[in-house]
PDB file of C-alpha atoms in Angstrom:
ATOM      1  CA  MET A  16       0.000   0.000   0.000  1.00  0.00           C
ATOM      2  CA  SER A  17       2.855   2.383   0.818  1.00  0.00           C
ATOM      3  CA  GLU A  18       4.379   1.787  -2.632  1.00  0.00           C
ATOM      4  CA  PHE A  19       1.014   2.560  -4.222  1.00  0.00           C
ATOM      5  CA  LEU A  20       0.907   5.849  -2.296  1.00  0.00           C
ATOM      6  CA  ILE A  21       4.414   6.768  -3.459  1.00  0.00           C
ATOM      7  CA  TYR A  22       3.573   6.555  -7.170  1.00  0.00           C
ATOM      8  CA  PHE A  23       0.047   7.881  -6.628  1.00  0.00           C
ATOM      9  CA  GLN A  24       1.554  10.974  -4.973  1.00  0.00           C
ATOM     10  CA  ILE A  25       4.095  11.376  -7.785  1.00  0.00           C
ATOM     11  CA  GLY A  26       1.137  11.389 -10.201  1.00  0.00           C
ATOM     12  CA  LEU A  27      -0.714  13.951  -8.059  1.00  0.00           C
ATOM     13  CA  LYS A  28       2.334  16.208  -7.794  1.00  0.00           C
ATOM     14  CA  HIS A  29       3.057  15.880 -11.522  1.00  0.00           C
ATOM     15  CA  VAL A  30      -0.250  17.617 -12.291  1.00  0.00           C
ATOM     16  CA  LEU A  31      -0.519  19.919  -9.263  1.00  0.00           C
ATOM     17  CA  ASP A  32       3.090  21.189  -9.290  1.00  0.00           C
ATOM     18  CA  ILE A  33       2.880  25.003  -9.327  1.00  0.00           C
ATOM     19  CA  HIS A  34       6.194  25.224 -11.214  1.00  0.00           C
ATOM     20  CA  ALA A  35       5.015  22.889 -13.992  1.00  0.00           C
ATOM     21  CA  TYR A  36       1.675  24.538 -14.673  1.00  0.00           C
ATOM     22  CA  ASP A  37       1.421  23.462 -18.329  1.00  0.00           C
ATOM     23  CA  HIS A  38      -0.706  20.446 -17.376  1.00  0.00           C
ATOM     24  CA  VAL A  39      -3.138  22.657 -15.419  1.00  0.00           C
ATOM     25  CA  LEU A  40      -3.286  25.169 -18.292  1.00  0.00           C
ATOM     26  CA  PHE A  41      -4.184  22.380 -20.700  1.00  0.00           C
ATOM     27  CA  LEU A  42      -6.922  21.121 -18.362  1.00  0.00           C
ATOM     28  CA  ILE A  43      -8.361  24.636 -18.018  1.00  0.00           C
ATOM     29  CA  ALA A  44      -8.370  25.086 -21.806  1.00  0.00           C
ATOM     30  CA  LEU A  45      -9.978  21.669 -22.215  1.00  0.00           C
ATOM     31  CA  VAL A  46     -12.733  22.131 -19.621  1.00  0.00           C
ATOM     32  CA  VAL A  47     -13.597  25.849 -19.691  1.00  0.00           C
ATOM     33  CA  PRO A  48     -16.287  25.446 -22.426  1.00  0.00           C
ATOM     34  CA  PHE A  49     -18.130  22.876 -20.281  1.00  0.00           C
ATOM     35  CA  SER A  50     -20.286  23.023 -17.145  1.00  0.00           C
ATOM     36  CA  PHE A  51     -21.280  20.541 -14.414  1.00  0.00           C
ATOM     37  CA  LYS A  52     -24.098  19.117 -16.549  1.00  0.00           C
ATOM     38  CA  ASP A  53     -21.453  17.924 -19.058  1.00  0.00           C
ATOM     39  CA  TRP A  54     -19.727  15.784 -16.417  1.00  0.00           C
ATOM     40  CA  LYS A  55     -19.809  12.572 -18.493  1.00  0.00           C
ATOM     41  CA  GLN A  56     -18.004  14.228 -21.417  1.00  0.00           C
ATOM     42  CA  ILE A  57     -15.527  15.859 -19.028  1.00  0.00           C
ATOM     43  CA  ILE A  58     -14.685  12.565 -17.277  1.00  0.00           C
ATOM     44  CA  LEU A  59     -14.252  10.898 -20.674  1.00  0.00           C
ATOM     45  CA  LEU A  60     -11.966  13.713 -21.876  1.00  0.00           C
ATOM     46  CA  ILE A  61      -9.677  13.685 -18.856  1.00  0.00           C
ATOM     47  CA  THR A  62      -9.584   9.880 -18.827  1.00  0.00           C
ATOM     48  CA  LEU A  63      -8.609   9.875 -22.521  1.00  0.00           C
ATOM     49  CA  PHE A  64      -5.867  12.363 -21.680  1.00  0.00           C
ATOM     50  CA  THR A  65      -4.622  10.070 -18.871  1.00  0.00           C
ATOM     51  CA  ILE A  66      -4.715   7.076 -21.240  1.00  0.00           C
ATOM     52  CA  GLY A  67      -2.667   8.992 -23.820  1.00  0.00           C
ATOM     53  CA  HIS A  68      -0.237  10.128 -21.121  1.00  0.00           C
ATOM     54  CA  THR A  69       0.151   6.545 -19.866  1.00  0.00           C
ATOM     55  CA  MET A  70       0.528   5.160 -23.417  1.00  0.00           C
ATOM     56  CA  ALA A  71       3.435   7.548 -23.997  1.00  0.00           C
ATOM     57  CA  LEU A  72       5.131   6.412 -20.781  1.00  0.00           C
ATOM     58  CA  LEU A  73       4.590   2.755 -21.750  1.00  0.00           C
ATOM     59  CA  LEU A  74       6.077   3.307 -25.205  1.00  0.00           C
ATOM     60  CA  SER A  75       9.020   5.088 -23.625  1.00  0.00           C
ATOM     61  CA  VAL A  76       9.589   2.475 -20.882  1.00  0.00           C
ATOM     62  CA  PHE A  77       9.686  -0.325 -23.492  1.00  0.00           C
ATOM     63  CA  GLY A  78      12.020   1.726 -25.717  1.00  0.00           C
ATOM     64  CA  ILE A  79       9.524   1.912 -28.594  1.00  0.00           C
ATOM     65  CA  ILE A  80       9.577   5.687 -28.784  1.00  0.00           C
ATOM     66  CA  ALA A  81      12.101   8.340 -27.808  1.00  0.00           C
ATOM     67  CA  VAL A  82      11.680  12.048 -28.499  1.00  0.00           C
ATOM     68  CA  LYS A  83      14.123  14.853 -27.788  1.00  0.00           C
ATOM     69  CA  VAL A  84      13.203  16.786 -24.654  1.00  0.00           C
ATOM     70  CA  ASN A  85      13.382  20.222 -26.329  1.00  0.00           C
ATOM     71  CA  VAL A  86      10.983  19.070 -29.078  1.00  0.00           C
ATOM     72  CA  VAL A  87       8.442  17.849 -26.513  1.00  0.00           C
ATOM     73  CA  GLU A  88       8.871  21.033 -24.476  1.00  0.00           C
ATOM     74  CA  LEU A  89       7.861  22.954 -27.602  1.00  0.00           C
ATOM     75  CA  LEU A  90       4.983  20.616 -28.517  1.00  0.00           C
ATOM     76  CA  ILE A  91       3.334  20.768 -25.068  1.00  0.00           C
ATOM     77  CA  PRO A  92       2.563  24.523 -25.136  1.00  0.00           C
ATOM     78  CA  ILE A  93       1.529  24.150 -28.793  1.00  0.00           C
ATOM     79  CA  THR A  94      -1.127  21.592 -27.717  1.00  0.00           C
ATOM     80  CA  ILE A  95      -2.397  24.090 -25.134  1.00  0.00           C
ATOM     81  CA  LEU A  96      -2.407  26.869 -27.740  1.00  0.00           C
ATOM     82  CA  ILE A  97      -4.365  24.738 -30.232  1.00  0.00           C
ATOM     83  CA  THR A  98      -6.939  23.835 -27.558  1.00  0.00           C
ATOM     84  CA  ALA A  99      -7.383  27.494 -26.554  1.00  0.00           C
ATOM     85  CA  PHE A 100      -7.715  28.601 -30.207  1.00  0.00           C
ATOM     86  CA  PHE A 101     -10.269  25.841 -30.782  1.00  0.00           C
ATOM     87  CA  ASN A 102     -12.291  27.337 -27.920  1.00  0.00           C
ATOM     88  CA  LEU A 103     -12.068  30.814 -29.465  1.00  0.00           C
ATOM     89  CA  PHE A 104     -13.480  29.591 -32.760  1.00  0.00           C
ATOM     90  CA  THR A 105     -16.189  27.324 -31.303  1.00  0.00           C
ATOM     91  CA  ALA A 106     -17.339  29.354 -28.260  1.00  0.00           C
ATOM     92  CA  GLY A 107     -21.104  29.781 -28.303  1.00  0.00           C
ATOM     93  CA  LYS A 108     -21.568  27.721 -31.478  1.00  0.00           C
ATOM     94  CA  SER A 109     -24.295  25.100 -31.522  1.00  0.00           C
ATOM     95  CA  ASN A 110     -22.304  22.493 -33.494  1.00  0.00           C
ATOM     96  CA  LYS A 111     -20.157  21.724 -30.412  1.00  0.00           C
ATOM     97  CA  LYS A 112     -21.622  18.200 -30.141  1.00  0.00           C
ATOM     98  CA  GLU A 113     -20.626  17.429 -33.730  1.00  0.00           C
ATOM     99  CA  SER A 114     -17.000  18.298 -33.041  1.00  0.00           C
ATOM    100  CA  ILE A 115     -16.820  16.356 -29.753  1.00  0.00           C
ATOM    101  CA  ASN A 116     -15.448  13.198 -31.435  1.00  0.00           C
ATOM    102  CA  LEU A 117     -12.602  15.282 -32.867  1.00  0.00           C
ATOM    103  CA  VAL A 118     -11.993  16.729 -29.389  1.00  0.00           C
ATOM    104  CA  PHE A 119     -11.849  13.203 -27.902  1.00  0.00           C
ATOM    105  CA  PHE A 120      -9.302  12.037 -30.490  1.00  0.00           C
ATOM    106  CA  VAL A 121      -7.175  15.182 -30.180  1.00  0.00           C
ATOM    107  CA  THR A 122      -7.240  14.949 -26.357  1.00  0.00           C
ATOM    108  CA  LEU A 123      -5.907  11.381 -26.531  1.00  0.00           C
ATOM    109  CA  PHE A 124      -3.158  12.484 -28.943  1.00  0.00           C
ATOM    110  CA  PHE A 125      -2.262  15.502 -26.785  1.00  0.00           C
ATOM    111  CA  GLY A 126      -2.082  13.171 -23.764  1.00  0.00           C
ATOM    112  CA  ILE A 127       0.593  11.198 -25.612  1.00  0.00           C
ATOM    113  CA  ILE A 128       2.598  14.381 -26.240  1.00  0.00           C
ATOM    114  CA  HIS A 129       2.337  15.474 -22.583  1.00  0.00           C
ATOM    115  CA  GLY A 130       3.332  11.967 -21.436  1.00  0.00           C
ATOM    116  CA  LEU A 131       6.465  12.092 -23.569  1.00  0.00           C
ATOM    117  CA  GLY A 132       7.464  15.229 -21.664  1.00  0.00           C
ATOM    118  CA  PHE A 133       7.553  13.208 -18.427  1.00  0.00           C
ATOM    119  CA  SER A 134       8.967   9.961 -19.826  1.00  0.00           C
ATOM    120  CA  ASN A 135      12.670  10.601 -19.141  1.00  0.00           C
ATOM    121  CA  TYR A 136      12.026  11.526 -15.506  1.00  0.00           C
ATOM    122  CA  PHE A 137       9.708   8.552 -15.035  1.00  0.00           C
ATOM    123  CA  LYS A 138      12.321   6.131 -16.414  1.00  0.00           C
ATOM    124  CA  ALA A 139      14.979   7.715 -14.181  1.00  0.00           C
ATOM    125  CA  ILE A 140      13.029   7.207 -10.932  1.00  0.00           C
ATOM    126  CA  LEU A 141      12.239   3.562 -11.724  1.00  0.00           C
ATOM    127  CA  GLY A 142      14.907   0.920 -11.882  1.00  0.00           C
ATOM    128  CA  GLY A 143      14.571  -2.647 -13.089  1.00  0.00           C
ATOM    129  CA  SER A 144      13.028  -4.195 -16.171  1.00  0.00           C
ATOM    130  CA  ALA A 145      10.282  -2.660 -18.283  1.00  0.00           C
ATOM    131  CA  ILE A 146       7.778  -5.259 -16.983  1.00  0.00           C
ATOM    132  CA  SER A 147       8.505  -4.315 -13.355  1.00  0.00           C
ATOM    133  CA  LYS A 148       7.534  -0.719 -14.174  1.00  0.00           C
ATOM    134  CA  LEU A 149       3.960  -1.598 -15.219  1.00  0.00           C
ATOM    135  CA  LEU A 150       2.406  -1.560 -11.729  1.00  0.00           C
ATOM    136  CA  PRO A 151       4.097   1.714 -10.671  1.00  0.00           C
ATOM    137  CA  LEU A 152       2.973   3.180 -14.015  1.00  0.00           C
ATOM    138  CA  ALA A 153      -0.653   2.213 -13.282  1.00  0.00           C
ATOM    139  CA  GLU A 154      -0.382   3.710  -9.780  1.00  0.00           C
ATOM    140  CA  PHE A 155       1.090   6.886 -11.251  1.00  0.00           C
ATOM    141  CA  ALA A 156      -1.792   7.056 -13.781  1.00  0.00           C
ATOM    142  CA  VAL A 157      -4.350   6.814 -10.942  1.00  0.00           C
ATOM    143  CA  GLY A 158      -2.601   9.760  -9.255  1.00  0.00           C
ATOM    144  CA  ILE A 159      -2.740  11.770 -12.472  1.00  0.00           C
ATOM    145  CA  GLU A 160      -6.438  11.019 -12.927  1.00  0.00           C
ATOM    146  CA  ALA A 161      -7.212  12.024  -9.320  1.00  0.00           C
ATOM    147  CA  ALA A 162      -5.269  15.297  -9.680  1.00  0.00           C
ATOM    148  CA  GLN A 163      -7.017  16.074 -12.959  1.00  0.00           C
ATOM    149  CA  ILE A 164     -10.422  15.552 -11.335  1.00  0.00           C
ATOM    150  CA  ILE A 165      -9.407  18.000  -8.585  1.00  0.00           C
ATOM    151  CA  VAL A 166      -8.311  20.636 -11.117  1.00  0.00           C
ATOM    152  CA  VAL A 167     -11.408  20.148 -13.274  1.00  0.00           C
ATOM    153  CA  PHE A 168     -13.706  20.397 -10.243  1.00  0.00           C
ATOM    154  CA  ILE A 169     -12.066  23.690  -9.198  1.00  0.00           C
ATOM    155  CA  VAL A 170     -12.342  25.074 -12.757  1.00  0.00           C
ATOM    156  CA  LEU A 171     -16.036  24.109 -12.921  1.00  0.00           C
ATOM    157  CA  ILE A 172     -16.745  25.760  -9.546  1.00  0.00           C
ATOM    158  CA  ILE A 173     -14.997  28.980 -10.631  1.00  0.00           C
ATOM    159  CA  SER A 174     -16.855  28.876 -13.960  1.00  0.00           C
ATOM    160  CA  TYR A 175     -20.168  28.435 -12.134  1.00  0.00           C
ATOM    161  CA  ILE A 176     -19.460  31.370  -9.789  1.00  0.00           C
ATOM    162  CA  VAL A 177     -18.352  33.648 -12.633  1.00  0.00           C
ATOM    163  CA  GLN A 178     -21.401  32.780 -14.731  1.00  0.00           C
ATOM    164  CA  THR A 179     -23.998  33.014 -11.935  1.00  0.00           C
ATOM    165  CA  VAL A 180     -22.655  35.673  -9.549  1.00  0.00           C
ATOM    166  CA  PHE A 181     -20.829  37.902 -12.054  1.00  0.00           C
ATOM    167  CA  ARG A 182     -23.291  37.191 -14.904  1.00  0.00           C
ATOM    168  CA  PHE A 183     -20.695  36.248 -17.514  1.00  0.00           C
ATOM    169  CA  SER A 184     -22.169  34.265 -20.356  1.00  0.00           C
ATOM    170  CA  LYS A 185     -20.560  30.861 -20.958  1.00  0.00           C
ATOM    171  CA  ARG A 186     -19.336  32.137 -24.340  1.00  0.00           C
ATOM    172  CA  ASP A 187     -17.687  35.251 -22.852  1.00  0.00           C
ATOM    173  CA  TRP A 188     -16.085  33.243 -20.035  1.00  0.00           C
ATOM    174  CA  THR A 189     -14.696  30.733 -22.550  1.00  0.00           C
ATOM    175  CA  LEU A 190     -13.317  33.560 -24.722  1.00  0.00           C
ATOM    176  CA  VAL A 191     -11.707  35.386 -21.775  1.00  0.00           C
ATOM    177  CA  MET A 192     -10.076  32.265 -20.326  1.00  0.00           C
ATOM    178  CA  SER A 193      -8.914  31.013 -23.736  1.00  0.00           C
ATOM    179  CA  ALA A 194      -7.378  34.420 -24.535  1.00  0.00           C
ATOM    180  CA  PHE A 195      -5.656  34.404 -21.126  1.00  0.00           C
ATOM    181  CA  ILE A 196      -4.241  30.922 -21.769  1.00  0.00           C
ATOM    182  CA  ILE A 197      -2.993  31.985 -25.212  1.00  0.00           C
ATOM    183  CA  GLY A 198      -1.276  34.951 -23.550  1.00  0.00           C
ATOM    184  CA  VAL A 199       0.480  32.617 -21.107  1.00  0.00           C
ATOM    185  CA  VAL A 200       1.601  29.928 -23.586  1.00  0.00           C
ATOM    186  CA  LEU A 201       2.780  32.139 -26.463  1.00  0.00           C
ATOM    187  CA  PRO A 202       5.887  33.256 -24.509  1.00  0.00           C
ATOM    188  CA  MET A 203       6.537  29.587 -23.610  1.00  0.00           C
ATOM    189  CA  ILE A 204       6.624  28.795 -27.342  1.00  0.00           C
ATOM    190  CA  ILE A 205       8.598  31.886 -28.374  1.00  0.00           C
ATOM    191  CA  GLU A 206      11.196  31.482 -25.588  1.00  0.00           C
ATOM    192  CA  ASN A 207      11.726  27.751 -26.176  1.00  0.00           C
ATOM    193  CA  GLU A 208      15.428  26.966 -26.579  1.00  0.00           C
ATOM    194  CA  ILE A 209      14.756  25.108 -29.845  1.00  0.00           C
ATOM    195  CA  TRP A 210      14.701  28.469 -31.678  1.00  0.00           C
ATOM    196  CA  SER A 211      18.182  29.438 -30.446  1.00  0.00           C
ATOM    197  CA  ARG A 212      19.876  26.485 -32.142  1.00  0.00           C
TER     198      ARG A 212
END
């Protein structure tokens, strides 16, 4: 049980780390167009993201895929930027349900990219064979899922307060938050060390 808690906590801290806020930014961008009544879609989205994240770690642990760290560090903010721009162009539009399958697929793919960003660290903290890393990987994934539910719940509460107390429309709230996220991630992309090579 104590070993489970170790990797569960690593998963929690991976998402909730204030210094590595890219994961939280992605979750905000992903969830801000939704409300509590969309909880089934939200759970499916964050679970798909966790599955993608875990798939990337699995592929890395078994040596099937290896990506340069600076490339992944550029791709992660790009995934956040794409999600925020998607919100800008779809906010308040009625065809949201038609595009949800695309959102599910893209979320899974973006989970893979985010997982690759953590793969080197994950391999470094785990010794032994690839097979022996499967259980800790599952425990880590449970921690990630739990942390994502916490973040999503907080975002939904804030969204509810802003839309009921401060009378923001869902569309305006989505536009404001997406624009804010774009403002945060653009410098992350521009200042990435890949451009200085």
